[in-house]
CSV table of C-alpha atoms in Angstrom, one decimal:
chain,number,residue,atom,x,y,z
A,169,MET,CA,25.3,2.7,-17.2
A,170,ASP,CA,29.1,2.1,-16.3
A,171,GLN,CA,29.3,3.0,-12.6
A,172,THR,CA,27.0,4.3,-9.7
A,173,ILE,CA,25.7,8.0,-9.9
A,174,PRO,CA,27.6,9.4,-7.0
A,175,ARG,CA,25.1,10.2,-4.2
A,176,THR,CA,24.3,13.5,-3.5
A,177,VAL,CA,22.1,12.7,-0.7
A,178,ALA,CA,23.4,10.7,2.4
A,179,PRO,CA,21.2,8.6,4.1
A,180,ALA,CA,20.8,10.1,7.4
A,181,ARG,CA,19.1,8.0,11.1
A,182,PRO,CA,16.0,10.0,11.9
A,183,ALA,CA,16.4,11.9,15.4
A,184,THR,CA,13.1,10.4,16.5
A,185,MET,CA,12.5,6.6,16.4
A,186,ILE,CA,9.1,4.6,17.3
A,187,GLY,CA,8.5,1.2,19.4
A,188,GLY,CA,11.3,-1.1,18.4
A,189,GLY,CA,13.3,1.2,15.9
A,190,ILE,CA,10.3,2.4,13.2
A,191,PRO,CA,11.9,6.0,12.2
A,192,LEU,CA,9.7,9.0,12.3
A,193,ILE,CA,10.0,11.9,9.6
A,194,ASP,CA,8.3,15.0,9.9
A,195,VAL,CA,7.9,16.7,6.5
A,196,SER,CA,6.2,20.1,7.1
A,197,GLY,CA,9.2,22.1,6.4
A,198,PHE,CA,9.4,20.3,2.8
A,199,LEU,CA,5.5,21.0,2.2
A,200,ALA,CA,6.2,24.7,3.9
A,201,GLY,CA,9.3,25.1,0.8
A,202,THR,CA,11.5,25.7,3.9
A,203,PRO,CA,15.2,25.9,2.1
A,204,GLY,CA,16.9,22.6,3.0
A,205,ALA,CA,14.2,20.9,4.4
A,206,ALA,CA,13.6,18.8,1.3
A,207,GLU,CA,17.0,17.3,1.5
A,208,LYS,CA,17.0,16.7,5.2
A,209,ALA,CA,14.0,14.9,4.9
A,210,ALA,CA,15.0,12.9,1.9
A,211,ALA,CA,18.2,11.6,3.7
A,212,GLU,CA,16.1,10.2,6.3
A,213,LEU,CA,13.5,8.5,3.8
A,214,ALA,CA,16.8,6.6,2.3
A,215,TRP,CA,18.0,5.7,5.9
A,216,ALA,CA,14.5,4.3,6.3
A,217,PHE,CA,13.8,2.4,3.5
A,218,GLU,CA,17.9,0.8,3.4
A,219,ASN,CA,17.2,-0.4,7.2
A,220,VAL,CA,13.3,-0.6,8.1
A,221,GLY,CA,11.3,-0.2,5.0
A,222,PHE,CA,8.6,1.6,6.9
A,223,TYR,CA,8.4,5.1,8.6
A,224,TYR,CA,6.0,7.6,10.7
A,225,LEU,CA,5.1,10.4,8.6
A,226,ALA,CA,4.2,13.7,10.6
A,227,GLY,CA,3.8,17.1,9.3
A,228,HIS,CA,1.9,15.7,6.9
A,229,GLY,CA,-1.1,18.2,6.9
A,230,VAL,CA,-4.0,15.9,6.2
A,231,PRO,CA,-6.6,17.2,8.8
A,232,ARG,CA,-7.7,14.9,12.0
A,233,ALA,CA,-11.0,15.5,11.4
A,234,LEU,CA,-10.8,14.3,7.6
A,235,ILE,CA,-9.0,10.9,8.6
A,236,GLU,CA,-11.4,10.6,11.7
A,237,ALA,CA,-14.3,11.3,9.5
A,238,GLN,CA,-13.0,8.5,7.0
A,239,TYR,CA,-13.5,5.8,9.5
A,240,GLU,CA,-16.4,6.7,10.3
A,241,GLN,CA,-17.4,6.0,6.9
A,242,ALA,CA,-15.7,2.6,6.9
A,243,ALA,CA,-17.1,1.8,10.0
A,244,ARG,CA,-21.1,2.5,9.0
A,245,PHE,CA,-20.2,0.9,5.1
A,246,HIS,CA,-19.4,-2.5,7.9
A,247,ALA,CA,-22.4,-1.9,9.9
A,248,MET,CA,-24.8,-2.5,6.7
A,249,PRO,CA,-26.7,-5.9,6.4
A,250,MET,CA,-24.3,-8.3,4.7
A,251,GLU,CA,-27.0,-8.9,2.0
A,252,GLU,CA,-27.1,-5.1,1.5
A,253,LYS,CA,-22.9,-5.4,1.3
A,254,LEU,CA,-23.2,-7.8,-1.4
A,255,LYS,CA,-25.0,-6.1,-3.7
A,256,VAL,CA,-21.5,-4.4,-4.7
A,257,LYS,CA,-19.7,-7.4,-4.2
A,258,VAL,CA,-15.8,-7.5,-4.9
A,259,ASN,CA,-15.4,-7.7,-8.9
A,260,GLU,CA,-12.6,-8.9,-11.1
A,261,HIS,CA,-10.6,-5.6,-11.1
A,262,THR,CA,-10.7,-5.8,-7.1
A,263,ILE,CA,-13.2,-3.2,-6.5
A,264,GLY,CA,-15.9,-3.6,-4.3
A,265,TYR,CA,-16.9,-5.9,-1.0
A,266,MET,CA,-14.7,-8.5,0.2
A,267,PRO,CA,-16.2,-10.7,2.8
A,268,ILE,CA,-13.6,-13.1,5.2
A,269,ALA,CA,-12.6,-16.0,2.8
A,270,ARG,CA,-13.6,-19.2,2.9
A,271,GLU,CA,-10.5,-20.2,1.5
A,272,ALA,CA,-6.8,-19.5,2.3
A,273,PRO,CA,-5.5,-17.8,-0.9
A,274,PRO,CA,-2.3,-19.1,-2.0
A,275,ASN,CA,0.2,-16.5,-0.6
A,276,ALA,CA,-1.8,-17.5,3.4
A,277,ALA,CA,-2.0,-21.3,2.3
A,278,ALA,CA,1.7,-21.5,1.8
A,279,GLN,CA,2.7,-20.2,5.1
A,280,GLY,CA,-0.1,-22.9,6.7
A,281,LYS,CA,-2.5,-20.2,7.4
A,282,LYS,CA,-6.2,-20.2,7.4
A,283,PRO,CA,-7.9,-17.2,6.0
A,284,SER,CA,-7.4,-13.7,6.8
A,285,GLN,CA,-10.3,-12.5,9.3
A,286,ASN,CA,-11.1,-9.4,7.9
A,287,GLU,CA,-13.8,-8.0,5.2
A,288,ALA,CA,-12.7,-5.4,3.0
A,289,PHE,CA,-14.6,-2.8,0.7
A,290,PHE,CA,-12.1,-1.4,-2.2
A,291,LEU,CA,-12.2,1.6,-4.1
A,292,ARG,CA,-10.1,3.0,-7.1
A,293,ARG,CA,-9.7,6.4,-9.2
A,294,GLU,CA,-13.3,7.4,-9.8
A,295,ARG,CA,-14.1,7.4,-13.1
A,296,VAL,CA,-17.3,8.7,-15.8
A,297,ALA,CA,-19.4,5.8,-18.0
A,298,ASP,CA,-17.1,7.4,-21.3
A,299,ASP,CA,-14.0,7.3,-19.9
A,300,PRO,CA,-11.8,5.3,-22.6
A,301,ASN,CA,-10.7,2.8,-19.7
A,302,VAL,CA,-14.3,2.2,-19.2
A,303,ILE,CA,-15.5,1.5,-22.3
A,304,ALA,CA,-12.4,-1.0,-22.9
A,305,GLY,CA,-13.4,-2.5,-19.8
A,306,ARG,CA,-9.4,-1.9,-18.8
A,307,ARG,CA,-8.2,-4.1,-15.6
A,308,PHE,CA,-8.4,-2.3,-12.6
A,309,HIS,CA,-9.6,0.6,-14.5
A,310,VAL,CA,-13.5,0.8,-14.3
A,311,GLN,CA,-15.9,2.7,-12.2
A,312,ASN,CA,-16.3,2.1,-8.8
A,313,GLN,CA,-18.9,0.4,-6.8
A,314,TRP,CA,-21.0,2.6,-4.5
A,315,PRO,CA,-23.6,1.6,-1.9
A,316,SER,CA,-26.8,2.9,-2.7
A,317,ASP,CA,-28.5,3.6,0.5
A,318,LEU,CA,-25.5,5.7,2.8
A,319,PRO,CA,-25.8,9.4,2.6
A,320,GLY,CA,-22.4,11.3,2.6
A,321,PHE,CA,-20.7,8.2,2.3
A,322,ARG,CA,-19.5,8.8,-1.4
A,323,GLU,CA,-18.9,12.3,-1.1
A,324,GLN,CA,-16.5,12.1,2.2
A,325,THR,CA,-14.6,9.4,0.5
A,326,LEU,CA,-13.7,10.7,-2.6
A,327,GLN,CA,-12.8,13.9,-0.7
A,328,TYR,CA,-10.6,12.1,1.4
A,329,MET,CA,-9.3,10.1,-1.6
A,330,SER,CA,-8.1,13.7,-3.2
A,331,THR,CA,-6.4,14.2,-0.5
A,332,MET,CA,-4.1,11.6,0.3
A,333,GLU,CA,-3.5,11.6,-3.8
A,334,ALA,CA,-2.1,15.3,-3.6
A,335,LEU,CA,0.3,14.6,-0.4
A,336,CYS,CA,1.6,11.4,-2.5
A,337,GLN,CA,2.5,13.8,-5.2
A,338,LYS,CA,4.2,15.4,-3.2
A,339,LEU,CA,6.0,13.1,-1.5
A,340,VAL,CA,7.2,11.2,-4.5
A,341,ARG,CA,9.8,14.2,-5.1
A,342,LEU,CA,11.1,13.2,-1.8
A,343,TYR,CA,11.6,9.6,-3.0
A,344,ALA,CA,13.1,10.7,-6.3
A,345,LEU,CA,15.6,12.7,-3.9
A,346,ALA,CA,16.2,10.1,-1.7
A,347,LEU,CA,17.2,7.9,-4.7
A,348,ASN,CA,19.7,10.8,-5.9
A,349,LEU,CA,17.7,11.6,-8.9
A,350,PRO,CA,15.9,14.9,-10.1
A,351,ALA,CA,13.3,16.0,-7.8
A,352,ASP,CA,10.7,15.7,-10.8
A,353,HIS,CA,11.9,12.4,-11.6
A,354,PHE,CA,8.7,10.4,-10.8
A,355,ASP,CA,6.3,13.4,-11.4
A,356,ALA,CA,5.2,11.8,-15.1
A,357,CYS,CA,3.9,8.5,-13.6
A,358,PHE,CA,2.4,10.0,-10.7
A,359,LYS,CA,0.4,12.9,-12.6
A,360,ILE,CA,-2.4,10.1,-12.5
A,361,PRO,CA,-1.5,7.7,-10.0
A,362,HIS,CA,-3.0,4.6,-9.3
A,363,MET,CA,-4.8,4.6,-6.1
A,364,ILE,CA,-6.8,2.1,-3.6
A,365,LEU,CA,-8.6,2.8,-0.8
A,366,ARG,CA,-9.1,-0.3,1.0
A,367,GLN,CA,-11.5,-0.1,3.9
A,368,SER,CA,-11.3,-2.8,6.5
A,369,ARG,CA,-13.0,-4.3,9.3
A,370,TYR,CA,-10.9,-7.1,11.8
A,371,PRO,CA,-13.2,-8.8,14.3
A,372,GLN,CA,-11.2,-9.8,17.3
A,373,ILE,CA,-9.3,-13.4,16.7
A,374,ASP,CA,-8.3,-16.0,19.0
A,375,ALA,CA,-5.0,-14.6,20.2
A,376,ALA,CA,-3.8,-18.3,21.4
A,377,ASP,CA,-4.8,-19.8,17.6
A,378,ASP,CA,-1.4,-19.1,15.9
A,379,LYS,CA,-2.4,-20.7,12.3
A,380,ILE,CA,-4.9,-17.2,12.4
A,381,ALA,CA,-4.4,-13.8,11.5
A,382,SER,CA,-6.4,-10.9,10.8
A,383,LEU,CA,-3.9,-10.3,7.6
A,384,VAL,CA,-1.4,-13.1,7.1
A,385,PRO,CA,2.5,-11.8,6.7
A,386,HIS,CA,2.6,-10.0,3.4
A,387,THR,CA,4.7,-7.5,1.3
A,388,ASP,CA,2.5,-4.9,-0.7
A,389,SER,CA,2.5,-5.0,-4.5
A,390,GLY,CA,3.2,-1.4,-5.4
A,391,PHE,CA,5.2,1.9,-4.2
A,392,MET,CA,3.5,3.8,-1.5
A,393,THR,CA,1.3,2.8,1.4
A,394,LEU,CA,-0.1,5.1,3.9
A,395,LEU,CA,-2.2,3.7,7.0
A,396,PRO,CA,-3.5,6.6,8.8
A,397,PRO,CA,-3.1,7.1,12.8
A,398,ASN,CA,-5.0,4.0,14.5
A,399,LYS,CA,-5.9,3.9,18.2
A,400,VAL,CA,-6.8,0.6,17.8
A,401,GLN,CA,-3.1,-1.6,17.1
A,402,GLY,CA,-2.5,-4.8,15.8
A,403,LEU,CA,-0.3,-3.9,13.1
A,404,SER,CA,3.3,-5.6,13.5
A,405,ILE,CA,6.4,-5.6,11.1
A,406,ASN,CA,8.9,-8.1,10.7
A,407,LEU,CA,12.7,-5.9,11.0
A,408,PRO,CA,15.4,-7.1,8.7
A,409,SER,CA,16.7,-8.7,11.7
A,410,GLY,CA,13.8,-11.2,11.6
A,411,GLU,CA,12.3,-9.4,14.8
A,412,TRP,CA,8.2,-9.0,14.8
A,413,VAL,CA,7.8,-5.5,16.3
A,414,ASP,CA,4.4,-3.7,17.2
A,415,ALA,CA,3.8,-0.4,15.3
A,416,PRO,CA,2.1,1.7,17.7
A,417,TYR,CA,-0.4,4.7,17.7
A,418,VAL,CA,1.3,7.9,17.4
A,419,GLU,CA,-0.8,10.5,17.3
A,420,ASP,CA,-1.3,12.7,13.8
A,421,ALA,CA,1.1,10.4,12.3
A,422,PHE,CA,0.9,7.9,9.5
A,423,VAL,CA,2.6,5.1,9.3
A,424,VAL,CA,4.1,4.6,5.3
A,425,ASN,CA,5.7,1.4,3.9
A,426,GLY,CA,7.1,1.0,0.4
A,427,GLY,CA,5.7,-2.3,-1.8
A,428,ASP,CA,7.7,-4.5,-4.1
A,429,ILE,CA,7.9,-2.5,-7.0
A,430,LEU,CA,9.9,0.3,-5.3
A,431,HIS,CA,12.2,-2.4,-4.3
A,432,ARG,CA,12.4,-3.9,-7.8
A,433,TRP,CA,12.5,-0.3,-9.3
A,434,THR,CA,15.4,0.2,-6.9
A,435,ASN,CA,17.2,-3.0,-7.4
A,436,GLU,CA,16.6,-3.8,-4.0
A,437,ARG,CA,17.9,-1.0,-2.4
A,438,PHE,CA,14.3,0.2,-0.9
A,439,LEU,CA,13.1,-2.5,1.4
A,440,SER,CA,9.7,-4.0,1.3
A,441,THR,CA,9.0,-5.6,4.3
A,442,PRO,CA,6.8,-8.1,5.6
A,443,HIS,CA,3.9,-7.1,8.0
A,444,ARG,CA,0.8,-8.7,9.6
A,445,VAL,CA,-2.4,-7.7,11.3
A,446,ARG,CA,-3.4,-9.5,14.2
A,447,ASN,CA,-6.4,-8.1,16.2
A,448,VAL,CA,-6.0,-9.0,20.0
A,449,SER,CA,-7.0,-6.0,21.1
A,450,GLY,CA,-10.5,-7.0,22.1
A,451,THR,CA,-12.7,-4.7,19.8
A,452,VAL,CA,-13.0,-4.4,16.5
A,453,ARG,CA,-10.6,-2.8,14.6
A,454,TYR,CA,-11.1,-0.3,11.1
A,455,ALA,CA,-8.0,0.1,8.9
A,456,ILE,CA,-8.0,2.9,5.8
A,457,PRO,CA,-5.1,2.3,4.0
A,458,PHE,CA,-4.3,4.6,1.0
A,459,PHE,CA,-2.3,2.7,-1.8
A,460,CYS,CA,-0.8,4.9,-3.9
A,461,ASP,CA,1.4,3.9,-7.2
A,462,PRO,CA,2.6,4.9,-10.5
A,463,ASP,CA,0.2,4.5,-13.2
A,464,HIS,CA,-0.2,1.2,-15.3
A,465,ASP,CA,1.8,1.9,-18.1
A,466,THR,CA,4.7,2.8,-16.4
A,467,VAL,CA,8.1,0.8,-17.2
A,468,ILE,CA,9.7,-0.4,-14.2
A,469,GLU,CA,13.3,-0.7,-15.0
A,470,CYS,CA,16.0,-0.2,-12.6
A,471,LEU,CA,16.8,3.1,-11.8
A,472,PRO,CA,20.1,4.6,-12.8
A,473,THR,CA,21.3,5.8,-9.5
A,474,CYS,CA,20.3,1.7,-8.2
A,475,GLN,CA,23.0,-0.2,-10.8
A,476,SER,CA,26.6,-0.4,-11.2
A,477,ILE,CA,29.1,-2.7,-12.7
A,478,ASP,CA,29.4,-4.9,-9.7
A,479,ASN,CA,25.6,-4.5,-8.8
A,480,PRO,CA,23.6,-5.0,-12.5
A,481,PRO,CA,20.1,-4.8,-12.6
A,482,LYS,CA,18.3,-8.0,-11.0
A,483,TYR,CA,14.9,-8.0,-13.0
A,484,PRO,CA,13.8,-7.5,-15.9
A,485,PRO,CA,11.5,-4.2,-17.5
A,486,ILE,CA,7.9,-5.1,-16.4
A,487,LYS,CA,4.8,-3.1,-16.8
A,488,PHE,CA,3.4,-1.9,-13.4
A,489,GLY,CA,-0.1,-3.2,-14.6
A,490,ASP,CA,1.1,-6.2,-15.5
A,491,TYR,CA,3.2,-6.8,-12.2
A,492,ALA,CA,0.0,-5.3,-10.2
A,493,LEU,CA,-2.6,-8.3,-12.1
A,494,TRP,CA,-0.1,-10.9,-11.8
A,495,PHE,CA,0.2,-10.1,-7.6
A,496,ALA,CA,-3.4,-9.2,-6.9
A,497,ALA,CA,-4.0,-13.5,-8.4
A,498,GLN,CA,-1.8,-14.2,-6.0
A,499,ARG,CA,-3.8,-12.8,-3.0
A,500,TYR,CA,-7.3,-13.1,-3.7
A,501,GLN,CA,-9.6,-15.8,-4.4
A,502,HIS,CA,-11.7,-13.7,-6.6
A,503,MET,CA,-9.1,-13.2,-8.9
A,504,GLN,CA,-7.8,-17.0,-9.1
A,505,ASN,CA,-9.7,-17.3,-12.6
A,506,VAL,CA,-8.1,-14.6,-14.0
A,507,LYS,CA,-5.6,-14.6,-17.2
A,508,THR,CA,-2.5,-13.2,-15.8
A,509,PRO,CA,1.3,-12.7,-17.0
A,510,SER,CA,2.6,-16.3,-15.9
A,511,GLU,CA,5.7,-16.1,-12.8
A,512,ALA,CA,8.3,-16.5,-15.6
A,513,GLU,CA,7.4,-13.4,-17.2
A,514,VAL,CA,7.3,-11.4,-14.1
A,515,ALA,CA,10.3,-12.3,-12.4
A,516,PRO,CA,9.0,-11.1,-9.2
A,517,GLY,CA,12.1,-12.5,-7.3
A,518,PRO,CA,12.2,-14.0,-3.7
A,519,ARG,CA,10.5,-10.7,-2.1
A,520,ALA,CA,7.1,-11.3,-3.5
A,521,THR,CA,7.3,-15.0,-3.5
A,522,GLU,CA,8.3,-15.7,0.3
A,523,ALA,CA,6.2,-17.7,2.3
A,524,TRP,CA,6.5,-15.2,5.1
A,525,LYS,CA,6.4,-16.9,8.9
A,526,SER,CA,5.3,-15.1,12.2
């Protein structure tokens, strides 16, 4: 294009800032269809991503009881004997149970860190045996692995994932408006979004050992990550100033961030902010982040409102599925022998390859 499309939504600093400067955005009016509410929330979202890369999400409509029930299910899973959890050990689709790693994956090793001290159970979209993707063995599109003797776990978890998927499909319209695109711009690639629920258990770590973290500093790979309210703190984010700030518990508010694909899609206009977890709370910490991304056939190419003659696209087009595969191989030991696109093909950029320091 010849010039940047004029803004129709100007970034607006939200009135409420949490902790060390993380904005809070209330979307209740938008979800209720209140006139002007979408534009207001979109303006605040634009400010949040251009200045912080994280925000607190209030007024989302996800019942507190549903969130609490999912935390309970995560604790039930991790309370099972190790031999039971290993029956659903993580596979090369990153579905299943991942124990605490014995060796640091590439991104942690580059920081001089020990393996992240967390175990996790990963789920993706639920699929039936005759799904064409399942039959073809398409990467990240096979059936979930479920524990065999945990009554109610599967049903509750699928209800939570379905609720979160529906919320994200509404929120992407705010992202489009924030980028001065038609509200339905992302609808097609989020019609059947790629989603991941990671149910993690973080044991306590030694606060005096700076070589160990519950989860090493990193950026996320995708479009949107939503972390429900967590009374056991431990999450910190690295502000653009370089300062690390804690993300405190806010009742009924999700913590939301964007990942490297959102950063790339917007030509680096929207931030993908590094974050980490250090559980020095004195108790075990559980987390249930939900990752919602475009379908894997989506071509990530610089958005028209994020380029100009003076600001041309910084990255070549890439299918999100190819990027997700490359990214996973940088993060997980169980993906080390999987053939992935080369770094030259992916052209991930500095945000995705930086050895973040803490």
